[in-house]
Coordinates of C-alpha atoms and ligand atoms in Angstrom, one line a residue:
M1 CA 86.8 105.0 72.3
N2 CA 88.2 102.4 74.6
V3 CA 89.1 104.6 77.6
T4 CA 90.8 101.8 79.6
A5 CA 93.1 101.0 76.6
L6 CA 93.8 104.8 76.3
M7 CA 94.7 105.0 80.0
N8 CA 97.0 101.9 79.7
A9 CA 98.7 103.4 76.6
F10 CA 99.2 106.7 78.4
E11 CA 100.8 105.0 81.4
E12 CA 103.0 102.9 79.2
L13 CA 104.1 106.0 77.2
A14 CA 105.0 107.7 80.4
T15 CA 107.1 104.9 81.7
L16 CA 108.8 104.4 78.3
L17 CA 109.6 108.1 78.2
E18 CA 111.2 107.9 81.6
I19 CA 113.2 104.8 80.6
D20 CA 114.2 106.7 77.5
G21 CA 115.7 109.5 79.7
A22 CA 113.1 112.1 78.6
N23 CA 113.0 115.4 80.5
A24 CA 111.7 114.8 84.0
F25 CA 109.3 117.8 83.6
K26 CA 107.8 116.3 80.5
V27 CA 107.3 112.9 82.2
R28 CA 105.7 114.5 85.3
A29 CA 103.4 116.7 83.1
F30 CA 102.5 113.5 81.3
R31 CA 101.7 111.6 84.4
N32 CA 99.6 114.4 85.8
A33 CA 97.6 114.7 82.6
T34 CA 97.0 110.9 82.7
R35 CA 95.6 111.2 86.2
V36 CA 93.3 114.0 85.2
L37 CA 92.1 112.1 82.1
R38 CA 91.4 109.1 84.3
D39 CA 89.5 111.2 86.8
H40 CA 87.3 112.4 83.9
S41 CA 87.2 109.1 82.1
H42 CA 83.3 109.1 81.9
Q43 CA 83.3 112.3 79.9
L44 CA 86.5 111.9 77.8
E45 CA 84.6 110.7 74.7
A46 CA 82.4 113.8 74.7
L47 CA 85.2 116.2 75.5
A48 CA 87.3 114.8 72.6
K49 CA 84.4 115.0 70.2
S50 CA 83.7 118.7 71.1
D51 CA 87.4 119.6 71.1
E52 CA 87.3 120.6 74.7
L53 CA 89.9 118.3 76.3
T54 CA 92.2 121.3 76.9
S55 CA 89.5 122.7 79.3
L56 CA 90.7 120.0 81.8
P57 CA 93.5 121.2 84.2
G58 CA 97.0 120.1 83.1
V59 CA 95.8 118.9 79.7
G60 CA 97.5 121.0 77.0
P61 CA 97.2 120.8 73.1
G62 CA 100.0 118.2 73.0
I63 CA 98.1 115.7 75.2
A64 CA 94.8 116.5 73.5
T65 CA 96.4 115.7 70.1
K66 CA 97.5 112.3 71.5
V67 CA 94.0 111.5 72.8
R68 CA 92.6 112.3 69.3
E69 CA 95.3 110.2 67.7
F70 CA 94.5 107.3 69.9
A71 CA 90.8 107.7 69.2
N72 CA 91.4 107.6 65.5
T73 CA 94.2 105.0 65.1
G74 CA 94.0 102.9 68.3
T75 CA 97.6 103.8 69.2
M76 CA 100.1 106.7 69.2
Q77 CA 103.1 107.0 66.9
E78 CA 105.4 108.1 69.7
L79 CA 104.4 105.0 71.7
E80 CA 105.1 102.7 68.8
E81 CA 108.5 104.3 68.3
L82 CA 109.5 103.8 71.9
R83 CA 108.1 100.3 71.9
A84 CA 110.3 99.5 68.9
R85 CA 113.4 100.9 70.7
I86 CA 112.9 99.7 74.3
P87 CA 112.8 95.9 74.9
P88 CA 109.5 94.8 76.5
G89 CA 111.5 93.1 79.3
V90 CA 112.9 96.5 80.4
L91 CA 109.3 97.8 80.7
A92 CA 108.5 94.7 82.7
M93 CA 111.4 95.3 85.0
T94 CA 109.8 98.7 86.0
Q95 CA 107.0 96.8 87.5
I96 CA 109.2 95.4 90.3
P97 CA 108.3 97.4 93.4
S98 CA 111.9 98.5 94.4
L99 CA 112.9 99.2 90.8
G100 CA 111.8 102.4 89.1
A101 CA 112.0 103.3 85.5
R102 CA 115.4 105.2 86.0
K103 CA 117.1 102.3 87.7
A104 CA 115.7 99.8 85.1
S105 CA 117.1 102.1 82.4
V106 CA 120.6 102.3 84.0
I107 CA 120.7 98.5 84.5
H108 CA 119.7 98.0 80.8
K109 CA 122.3 100.5 79.5
E110 CA 125.2 99.4 81.7
L111 CA 124.7 95.7 81.8
G112 CA 122.5 95.0 78.8
I113 CA 119.9 93.3 81.0
D114 CA 116.6 93.3 79.1
S115 CA 114.5 90.7 81.0
I116 CA 113.4 89.8 84.5
E117 CA 115.2 86.4 84.1
K118 CA 118.5 88.2 83.3
L119 CA 118.0 90.6 86.1
K120 CA 117.5 87.8 88.6
A121 CA 120.6 86.1 87.3
A122 CA 122.7 89.2 87.7
C123 CA 121.4 89.7 91.3
E124 CA 122.2 86.2 92.2
A125 CA 125.6 86.3 90.6
G126 CA 126.5 89.5 92.4
T127 CA 127.2 91.4 89.1
L128 CA 124.3 93.9 89.7
A129 CA 125.7 94.8 93.1
Q130 CA 128.9 96.1 91.5
L131 CA 126.9 98.7 89.5
K132 CA 127.1 102.3 90.8
G133 CA 124.2 103.1 93.1
M134 CA 123.5 99.4 93.7
S135 CA 124.4 97.3 96.7
A136 CA 123.9 93.8 98.1
K137 CA 120.9 95.2 100.0
T138 CA 119.2 96.7 96.9
C139 CA 119.8 93.4 95.1
A140 CA 118.2 91.5 97.9
K141 CA 115.2 93.9 97.6
I142 CA 115.0 93.3 93.9
L143 CA 115.0 89.6 94.3
E144 CA 112.3 89.8 96.9
G145 CA 110.3 92.0 94.5
I146 CA 110.7 89.5 91.6
A147 CA 109.6 86.6 93.9
Q148 CA 106.4 88.5 94.8
A149 CA 105.7 89.4 91.2
E150 CA 106.0 85.7 90.3
S151 CA 103.6 84.6 93.0
F152 CA 101.1 87.2 91.7
R153 CA 101.5 86.4 88.1
G154 CA 98.4 85.7 86.1
R155 CA 95.9 87.0 88.8
L156 CA 93.7 90.1 88.6
R157 CA 92.3 92.3 91.3
L158 CA 88.5 91.9 91.9
D159 CA 87.7 95.3 90.4
E160 CA 89.7 94.5 87.3
G161 CA 87.9 91.1 87.1
W162 CA 84.5 92.8 87.2
A163 CA 85.4 95.5 84.7
L164 CA 86.4 92.8 82.2
A165 CA 83.6 90.4 83.0
Q166 CA 80.6 92.8 83.1
P167 CA 80.5 93.8 79.4
I168 CA 80.9 90.1 78.4
L169 CA 78.1 89.1 80.7
E170 CA 75.8 91.7 79.3
K171 CA 76.5 90.6 75.8
L172 CA 75.9 86.9 76.7
R173 CA 72.7 87.7 78.3
D174 CA 71.5 89.7 75.2
Y175 CA 72.4 86.9 72.9
P176 CA 69.1 85.5 71.5
G177 CA 70.0 81.8 72.2
V178 CA 70.8 82.4 75.8
K179 CA 68.1 81.9 78.6
R180 CA 70.1 82.6 81.7
A181 CA 73.8 83.5 82.1
D182 CA 76.0 84.6 85.1
V183 CA 79.5 84.8 86.3
A184 CA 80.7 82.0 88.5
G185 CA 84.1 81.2 90.1
S186 CA 86.1 83.4 92.4
L187 CA 84.6 86.5 90.9
R188 CA 81.1 85.6 92.0
R189 CA 82.5 84.8 95.4
W190 CA 84.0 88.3 95.5
K191 CA 87.5 87.0 96.2
E192 CA 90.0 89.8 96.5
T193 CA 91.9 88.5 93.4
V194 CA 90.7 86.2 90.6
G195 CA 92.7 83.7 88.5
D196 CA 90.3 83.6 85.5
L197 CA 86.7 84.5 84.6
D198 CA 84.1 81.8 84.6
F199 CA 80.8 82.1 82.8
V200 CA 77.8 79.8 82.8
A201 CA 75.0 80.0 80.3
S202 CA 71.8 78.0 79.8
T203 CA 71.0 77.5 76.1
S204 CA 69.6 75.0 73.7
A205 CA 72.0 76.1 71.1
P206 CA 75.5 75.7 72.8
R207 CA 77.4 75.7 69.4
E208 CA 76.1 79.1 68.4
V209 CA 76.6 80.6 71.9
M210 CA 80.2 79.4 72.0
D211 CA 81.0 80.6 68.6
F212 CA 79.6 83.9 69.6
F213 CA 81.6 83.9 72.7
V214 CA 85.0 83.2 71.0
T215 CA 84.4 86.1 68.6
L216 CA 83.6 88.8 71.2
P217 CA 85.6 92.0 70.5
D218 CA 87.6 91.7 73.7
V219 CA 88.9 88.2 72.8
T220 CA 92.6 88.3 71.9
S221 CA 93.1 84.6 71.4
I222 CA 91.0 81.4 71.4
L223 CA 92.4 78.5 73.6
G224 CA 89.6 76.1 72.9
N225 CA 86.0 75.7 71.6
G226 CA 84.6 72.4 72.4
D227 CA 81.1 70.9 72.8
K228 CA 80.1 72.4 76.2
K229 CA 83.0 74.7 77.0
A230 CA 85.0 77.4 75.3
S231 CA 88.1 79.2 76.7
V232 CA 89.6 82.4 75.4
I233 CA 92.1 85.1 76.5
I234 CA 90.4 88.5 77.2
A235 CA 92.3 91.7 76.4
G236 CA 95.6 89.8 76.4
K237 CA 95.3 89.5 80.2
V238 CA 93.1 86.8 81.5
Q239 CA 91.5 83.5 80.6
A240 CA 87.7 83.4 80.4
D241 CA 85.7 80.1 80.2
V242 CA 82.1 79.7 79.3
R243 CA 80.2 76.6 79.9
C244 CA 76.9 76.0 78.1
V245 CA 74.3 73.8 80.0
T246 CA 70.6 73.0 79.8
E247 CA 68.0 74.9 81.8
A248 CA 67.6 71.9 84.2
E249 CA 71.4 71.7 84.7
Y250 CA 71.9 75.5 85.1
P251 CA 71.5 75.9 88.9
Y252 CA 73.7 72.9 89.5
A253 CA 76.3 74.1 87.0
M254 CA 76.2 77.6 88.6
M255 CA 76.8 76.1 92.0
H256 CA 79.6 73.8 90.9
F257 CA 81.5 76.5 89.0
T258 CA 81.1 79.1 91.7
G259 CA 82.9 76.8 94.1
S260 CA 85.0 77.0 96.0
K261 CA 86.5 73.7 95.3
E262 CA 86.7 72.9 99.1
H263 CA 83.0 74.1 99.6
N264 CA 81.9 71.8 96.8
T265 CA 83.7 68.8 98.2
K266 CA 82.0 69.3 101.5
L267 CA 78.6 69.7 99.9
R268 CA 79.1 66.4 97.9
T269 CA 79.9 64.6 101.1
R270 CA 76.8 66.0 102.7
A271 CA 74.7 64.9 99.8
K272 CA 76.1 61.4 100.1
D273 CA 75.0 61.3 103.7
F274 CA 71.5 61.8 102.5
G275 CA 71.8 59.1 99.9
L276 CA 72.2 61.6 97.1
K277 CA 74.8 62.3 94.5
L278 CA 75.6 65.9 93.7
N279 CA 77.5 67.1 90.7
E280 CA 77.6 69.9 88.1
Y281 CA 74.7 68.2 86.2
G282 CA 72.2 67.8 89.1
L283 CA 71.3 66.0 92.3
F284 CA 70.4 62.4 91.9
R285 CA 69.0 59.6 94.2
E286 CA 71.7 57.0 94.8
G287 CA 70.5 53.7 93.4
T288 CA 67.5 54.7 91.2
G289 CA 69.4 57.7 89.7
E290 CA 66.2 59.7 89.8
R291 CA 67.0 63.4 89.1
I292 CA 65.8 65.9 91.8
P293 CA 65.0 69.2 90.0
A294 CA 65.8 72.6 91.3
G295 CA 65.0 76.0 89.9
D296 CA 67.8 77.8 91.6
E297 CA 70.6 77.4 94.1
R298 CA 68.2 78.2 97.0
E299 CA 66.3 75.0 96.2
I300 CA 69.4 73.0 96.0
H301 CA 70.5 74.1 99.4
S302 CA 67.1 73.3 100.8
H303 CA 67.3 69.7 99.3
L304 CA 70.5 69.5 101.3
K305 CA 68.7 70.7 104.4
L306 CA 70.8 73.9 104.4
Q307 CA 70.0 77.5 104.7
Y308 CA 70.8 79.5 101.6
M309 CA 74.5 80.4 101.5
P310 CA 75.3 83.5 99.4
P311 CA 78.1 83.1 96.9
E312 CA 80.5 85.3 98.9
T313 CA 80.4 82.8 101.9
R314 CA 81.2 79.8 99.9
E315 CA 84.8 79.3 101.0
D316 CA 84.5 76.4 103.4
H317 CA 85.3 78.6 106.4
G318 CA 82.4 77.2 108.5
E319 CA 79.5 78.4 106.4
I320 CA 78.1 74.9 105.7
E321 CA 78.2 74.1 109.5
L322 CA 76.3 77.3 110.2
A323 CA 73.8 76.8 107.4
A324 CA 73.1 73.2 108.6
T325 CA 71.9 74.6 112.1
G326 CA 70.1 77.6 110.6
S327 CA 72.6 80.0 112.2
L328 CA 73.9 81.8 109.1
P329 CA 72.8 85.5 109.6
V330 CA 71.1 87.6 107.1
P331 CA 73.9 88.8 104.7
F332 CA 75.1 92.3 105.3
A333 CA 73.1 94.7 103.0
R334 CA 73.8 98.2 101.9
S335 CA 70.4 99.2 103.3
S336 CA 71.9 98.9 106.8
L337 CA 74.5 101.6 106.1
R338 CA 73.8 104.9 107.9
G339 CA 77.2 106.5 107.6
L340 CA 80.5 106.2 105.8
L341 CA 83.8 107.1 107.2
H342 CA 87.3 107.6 105.6
M343 CA 87.1 109.9 102.7
H344 CA 89.6 112.6 101.4
T345 CA 88.7 116.1 100.3
T346 CA 90.5 118.9 98.6
Y347 CA 92.1 119.8 102.0
S348 CA 94.5 116.9 101.4
D349 CA 94.7 114.6 98.2
G350 CA 91.0 114.2 97.5
K351 CA 89.1 115.7 94.6
P352 CA 85.7 116.4 96.1
S353 CA 84.9 119.3 98.3
L354 CA 83.3 118.9 101.6
E355 CA 80.0 120.0 100.1
D356 CA 80.3 117.5 97.3
Y357 CA 80.3 114.7 99.9
A358 CA 77.4 116.3 101.8
R359 CA 75.4 116.5 98.6
W360 CA 76.3 112.9 97.6
A361 CA 75.2 111.7 101.1
H362 CA 71.9 113.4 100.7
S363 CA 71.2 111.9 97.3
N364 CA 72.4 108.4 98.4
G365 CA 70.4 108.1 101.6
I366 CA 73.5 108.3 103.9
E367 CA 73.1 110.2 107.2
W368 CA 76.6 111.0 108.1
M369 CA 80.0 111.3 106.4
G370 CA 83.1 110.8 108.5
I371 CA 85.6 113.1 106.7
A372 CA 89.2 111.9 107.1
D373 CA 91.9 113.8 105.3
H374 CA 95.6 113.0 105.6
S375 CA 97.4 114.5 108.6
K376 CA 100.3 116.9 108.5
S377 CA 103.2 114.4 108.3
L378 CA 102.0 112.9 105.0
V379 CA 103.5 115.7 103.0
I380 CA 103.2 114.0 99.6
A381 CA 99.4 113.7 100.1
H382 CA 99.2 117.3 101.2
G383 CA 98.4 116.4 104.8
M384 CA 96.7 119.2 106.7
K385 CA 98.6 121.6 108.9
E386 CA 97.0 122.8 112.1
D387 CA 95.5 126.0 110.6
E388 CA 94.0 124.0 107.7
V389 CA 92.3 121.7 110.3
A390 CA 90.8 124.7 111.9
R391 CA 89.6 126.0 108.6
Q392 CA 88.1 122.7 107.7
H393 CA 86.3 122.5 111.0
A394 CA 84.7 125.9 110.4
E395 CA 83.6 124.9 107.0
I396 CA 82.1 121.7 108.3
N397 CA 80.2 123.7 111.0
A398 CA 78.7 126.0 108.3
L399 CA 77.8 123.1 106.0
N400 CA 76.2 121.2 108.9
K401 CA 73.9 124.1 109.6
Q402 CA 72.9 124.1 105.9
Y403 CA 72.4 120.4 105.6
A404 CA 70.8 119.7 108.9
R405 CA 67.3 119.9 107.5
R406 CA 68.3 117.5 104.8
G407 CA 69.3 115.0 107.5
V408 CA 73.0 115.0 106.6
R409 CA 75.9 115.6 108.9
L410 CA 79.6 115.8 108.2
L411 CA 82.0 114.6 111.0
K412 CA 85.3 116.1 111.7
G413 CA 87.7 113.2 111.4
I414 CA 91.2 112.7 110.4
E415 CA 93.3 109.9 109.0
S416 CA 96.2 110.5 111.4
D417 CA 99.5 109.1 110.4
I418 CA 101.0 106.7 113.0
L419 CA 104.4 108.1 113.4
P420 CA 107.4 105.7 113.7
D421 CA 107.2 105.6 117.5
G422 CA 103.4 104.9 117.5
S423 CA 102.3 108.3 118.4
L424 CA 99.6 110.2 116.5
D425 CA 100.3 113.1 114.3
Y426 CA 99.1 116.2 116.2
P427 CA 99.4 117.5 119.8
D428 CA 96.7 116.4 122.1
H429 CA 94.6 119.5 122.0
V430 CA 94.4 119.2 118.2
L431 CA 93.6 115.5 118.4
A432 CA 90.9 116.3 120.9
S433 CA 89.2 118.6 118.4
F434 CA 88.3 115.8 116.0
D435 CA 85.0 113.8 116.3
F436 CA 86.9 110.7 115.5
I437 CA 90.3 109.5 114.4
V438 CA 91.4 106.8 111.9
A439 CA 95.0 105.9 112.7
S440 CA 97.0 104.5 109.7
V441 CA 100.6 103.7 108.8
H442 CA 101.9 105.3 105.7
S443 CA 105.7 105.3 106.2
N444 CA 108.5 103.3 107.7
F445 CA 107.3 100.0 106.3
A446 CA 110.7 98.4 106.8
M447 CA 110.5 97.6 110.6
T448 CA 110.8 94.2 112.1
E449 CA 107.5 92.5 112.9
K450 CA 108.1 93.1 116.7
E451 CA 108.7 96.9 116.2
Q452 CA 105.9 97.3 113.7
T453 CA 103.4 95.5 116.0
A454 CA 104.5 97.6 119.0
R455 CA 104.3 100.8 117.0
I456 CA 100.7 100.0 115.9
C457 CA 99.6 98.8 119.3
R458 CA 100.8 102.0 120.8
A459 CA 98.6 104.0 118.4
I460 CA 95.7 101.8 119.2
E461 CA 96.1 102.5 122.9
N462 CA 96.0 106.2 122.3
P463 CA 92.6 107.2 123.7
H464 CA 91.9 109.4 120.7
T465 CA 92.0 106.5 118.2
T466 CA 88.7 105.4 117.1
V467 CA 89.6 103.2 114.1
L468 CA 92.7 101.4 112.8
G469 CA 93.0 102.1 109.1
H470 CA 94.2 99.6 106.5
M471 CA 95.9 97.3 109.0
T472 CA 98.7 95.8 106.9
G473 CA 99.3 98.4 104.1
R474 CA 99.1 95.7 101.5
Q475 CA 98.6 96.5 97.8
L476 CA 97.1 93.5 96.2
L477 CA 99.2 91.9 93.6
I478 CA 101.8 94.6 94.0
R479 CA 103.3 94.2 97.5
D480 CA 102.5 92.4 100.6
G481 CA 101.9 94.4 103.7
Y482 CA 104.5 95.4 106.2
H483 CA 105.5 92.8 108.7
V484 CA 103.1 92.8 111.6
D485 CA 101.6 90.3 113.9
Q486 CA 98.0 90.8 112.8
K487 CA 96.4 88.7 115.5
A488 CA 98.2 90.6 118.2
V489 CA 97.0 93.9 116.7
I490 CA 93.5 92.6 116.6
R491 CA 93.6 91.5 120.2
C492 CA 94.9 94.9 121.2
A493 CA 92.2 96.7 119.2
A494 CA 89.5 94.5 120.9
E495 CA 90.9 95.3 124.3
N496 CA 91.0 99.0 123.7
R497 CA 87.6 99.1 121.9
V498 CA 89.2 100.4 118.7
A499 CA 87.4 99.4 115.6
I500 CA 89.2 97.9 112.6
E501 CA 88.7 99.3 109.2
I502 CA 87.7 97.0 106.2
N503 CA 89.3 99.3 103.6
G504 CA 87.1 99.0 100.5
N505 CA 89.7 100.3 98.0
P506 CA 90.0 97.3 95.7
R507 CA 93.7 97.7 95.7
R508 CA 93.8 97.1 99.4
L509 CA 90.8 95.2 100.9
D510 CA 92.7 95.4 104.1
M511 CA 92.1 93.9 106.8
D512 CA 91.9 90.6 105.0
W513 CA 88.4 89.1 105.2
R514 CA 89.9 85.8 106.6
L515 CA 90.6 87.6 109.9
I516 CA 87.2 89.2 110.2
R517 CA 85.8 86.2 112.2
F518 CA 88.7 86.2 114.5
A519 CA 88.2 89.9 115.3
L520 CA 84.5 89.6 115.8
D521 CA 84.8 86.6 118.1
L522 CA 87.0 88.8 120.3
G523 CA 84.3 91.5 120.3
C524 CA 86.0 93.9 117.9
K525 CA 83.9 96.3 115.9
L526 CA 84.5 97.0 112.2
T527 CA 84.2 100.0 110.0
I528 CA 83.6 100.2 106.2
G529 CA 86.2 102.5 104.9
P530 CA 85.7 103.6 101.2
D531 CA 89.0 105.5 101.5
A532 CA 87.6 107.7 98.8
H533 CA 89.5 110.3 96.9
S534 CA 86.7 111.0 94.5
L535 CA 82.9 110.7 94.6
S536 CA 83.0 107.5 92.6
G537 CA 85.5 106.1 95.1
L538 CA 82.7 106.1 97.6
N539 CA 81.3 103.2 95.8
D540 CA 84.3 101.1 96.9
A541 CA 82.2 100.6 100.1
E542 CA 80.6 97.8 97.9
Y543 CA 83.8 95.9 98.1
A544 CA 84.1 96.3 101.8
M545 CA 80.5 95.0 102.2
A546 CA 81.3 92.0 100.1
M547 CA 84.2 91.2 102.4
L548 CA 81.8 91.5 105.4
R549 CA 79.5 89.0 103.7
K550 CA 82.4 86.7 103.2
A551 CA 82.8 86.5 107.0
W552 CA 79.0 86.7 107.7
A553 CA 79.4 89.8 109.7
T554 CA 76.1 91.6 110.7
S555 CA 75.1 95.2 111.0
S556 CA 75.6 95.1 114.8
D557 CA 79.4 94.4 114.1
V558 CA 79.8 97.5 112.0
L559 CA 80.0 101.2 113.2
N560 CA 78.7 102.5 110.0
C561 CA 75.3 101.1 110.9
L562 CA 75.0 103.3 113.9
G563 CA 73.2 106.6 113.9
V564 CA 75.3 109.7 114.0
D565 CA 74.8 110.3 117.8
E566 CA 75.5 106.8 118.6
F567 CA 78.7 106.8 116.6
L568 CA 79.8 110.0 118.2
A569 CA 79.0 108.6 121.6
H570 CA 81.1 105.5 120.8
A571 CA 84.1 107.6 119.8
A572 CA 83.7 109.8 122.9
A573 CA 83.5 106.8 125.2
R574 CA 86.9 105.6 124.0
R575 CA 88.4 108.9 125.2
G576 CA 86.8 108.5 128.7
G577 CA 83.8 110.7 127.7
A578 CA 80.1 109.6 128.0
P579 CA 79.8 105.8 128.2
S580 CA 78.5 104.2 125.0
Ligands
DGT1 P1 90.5 81.3 90.6 O1 90.0 81.1 89.2 O2 91.8 80.7 90.8 O3 90.4 82.6 91.1 O4 89.5 80.4 91.5 P2 88.2 79.6 91.1 O5 87.5 79.2 92.4 O6 87.3 80.5 90.2 O7 88.7 78.3 90.4 P3 88.5 77.7 89.0 O8 88.3 78.8 87.9 O9 89.7 76.9 88.7 O10 87.2 76.8 89.0 C1 85.9 77.4 89.1 C2 85.2 76.5 90.1 O11 84.9 75.2 89.5 C3 85.8 76.3 91.4 O12 85.6 77.3 92.3 C4 85.1 75.0 91.9 C5 84.9 74.2 90.6 N1 86.0 73.2 90.4 C6 87.1 73.3 89.6 N2 87.8 72.2 89.8 C7 87.2 71.5 90.7 C8 87.5 70.2 91.2 O13 88.5 69.5 90.9 N3 86.6 69.6 92.1 C9 85.5 70.3 92.5 N4 84.7 69.8 93.5 N5 85.2 71.5 92.0 C10 86.1 72.1 91.1
CA2 CA1 88.0 81.2 88.1
CA3 CA1 88.2 78.7 85.4
ZN4 ZN1 95.6 105.8 104.3

């Protein structure tokens, strides 16, 4: 069973039901069930086989029947009926941030608008503003949403890119005629979004490999199948290219197609300065045309008198200049992580219990876990009231006794909401009871840049604040962050010795990696924040680490690399406690 396709179908069905005016209770039950199924996606197949889907909370016989129907037929009859009745353009309209399913449905019914183009025209002509419940202001918002959606069109988040590319890569590598194969392009550089998927394969049988590639099960259409390159669309979503090269060409092709384009251009110029010519086929002596062999990219870099530059760094952001003088540091590695901070438990909107995290830390070689549930103002995420904070602290104390001999410690943190005026979410004596505080904005996004910047800076200046969480609130490919002067915020954090989080949730990857150097040069420290709501969410730390590698940050820049006592001393020093 294709679980991703199942989840997509369920989500589409929920939205279509909502557009169709189905009972709100039914829609909510459906969305809840979808979330539960997603959380158990690794065991869905087994549960469906043994007829135990209804053992999951919120999953009744109706939902279970639908899962089985999908497993058997690849679709659901109810979904097909709704698809036939509701134009795809109306479904597309629900993806615009300020326009939910209900509004989209009203606009469709009242004005017959069934596409984004028509919606845009009605906004611009002012006809939409006449509709009950609409105004010039909501129309302006919709237009802004459409413009954003257009600028995002055709790109995928990094995690979506990996999810689609990984199985293809495995099949390519297993194919008998393939010697070496890898992903290239922006995916290999771990850019936060990717435009298409690039593969390179070394083979002496390119025709067979490309014919195999274009008939992979995930391919929904073939764009081209030439001598050296084939292009397809994967899952109706994204283009994928494969280039077939010889063993000798392979490292050069990998380097070329990994890019970035700007990085490549600079490398070619450098090669020229040495009397060499560099392209996707190889490195050649100017004049004689003699080919200079290389087994891997490391050797190519060394031919160009450069340190090895990991793919993540290849953005022409100064990495070539550093590599030329031997000053590119060792890339940030997982092995330097001692603690993780920013994870949610059952006390707010997370699934794991405190003990689940302690156990995970023990089996994953992590010494401390900085628990950070939502604070009381974030009601929709079940933020913790004061008495719950006290209960959580007592439970942490008890667990810490139990886990001390296993070398694991849970820290009493909180993800405190930054209130509209920039204050934190609890009275001082409660704030003082936490080991550390991640301060984050979750509300009142619509402030001017000046107001938002002042609000966040005020939170940074609060002596209880240890870390600034997801600095801009951006949701990749969905909405830009709130308006804020990021450099002013970073300066303020540096002055106040508040660390800035690199939020590893692949929907956020916030703060943006392009600002990491700026922050580090001012002496700012960073944290890796998985922002986990499940145990598997802890693995999102991988994305944050990739962002650190993109900016060649080192372990001394990152608070997660401190031992637990050093980290606690750092947080205490901020509050005027013991100096760090
Ligand atoms: P994307 O797909 O928009 O996320 O970004 P990339 O970097 O994957 O770009 P893509 O797929 O167009 O091309 C893959 C790599 O091929 C790119 O990073 C560098 C190389 N490349 C493509 N076009 C050119 C070019 O005109 N000149 C040079 N020097 N390299 C190029
Ligand atoms: Ca690409
Ligand atoms: Ca490409
Ligand atoms: Zn948050």
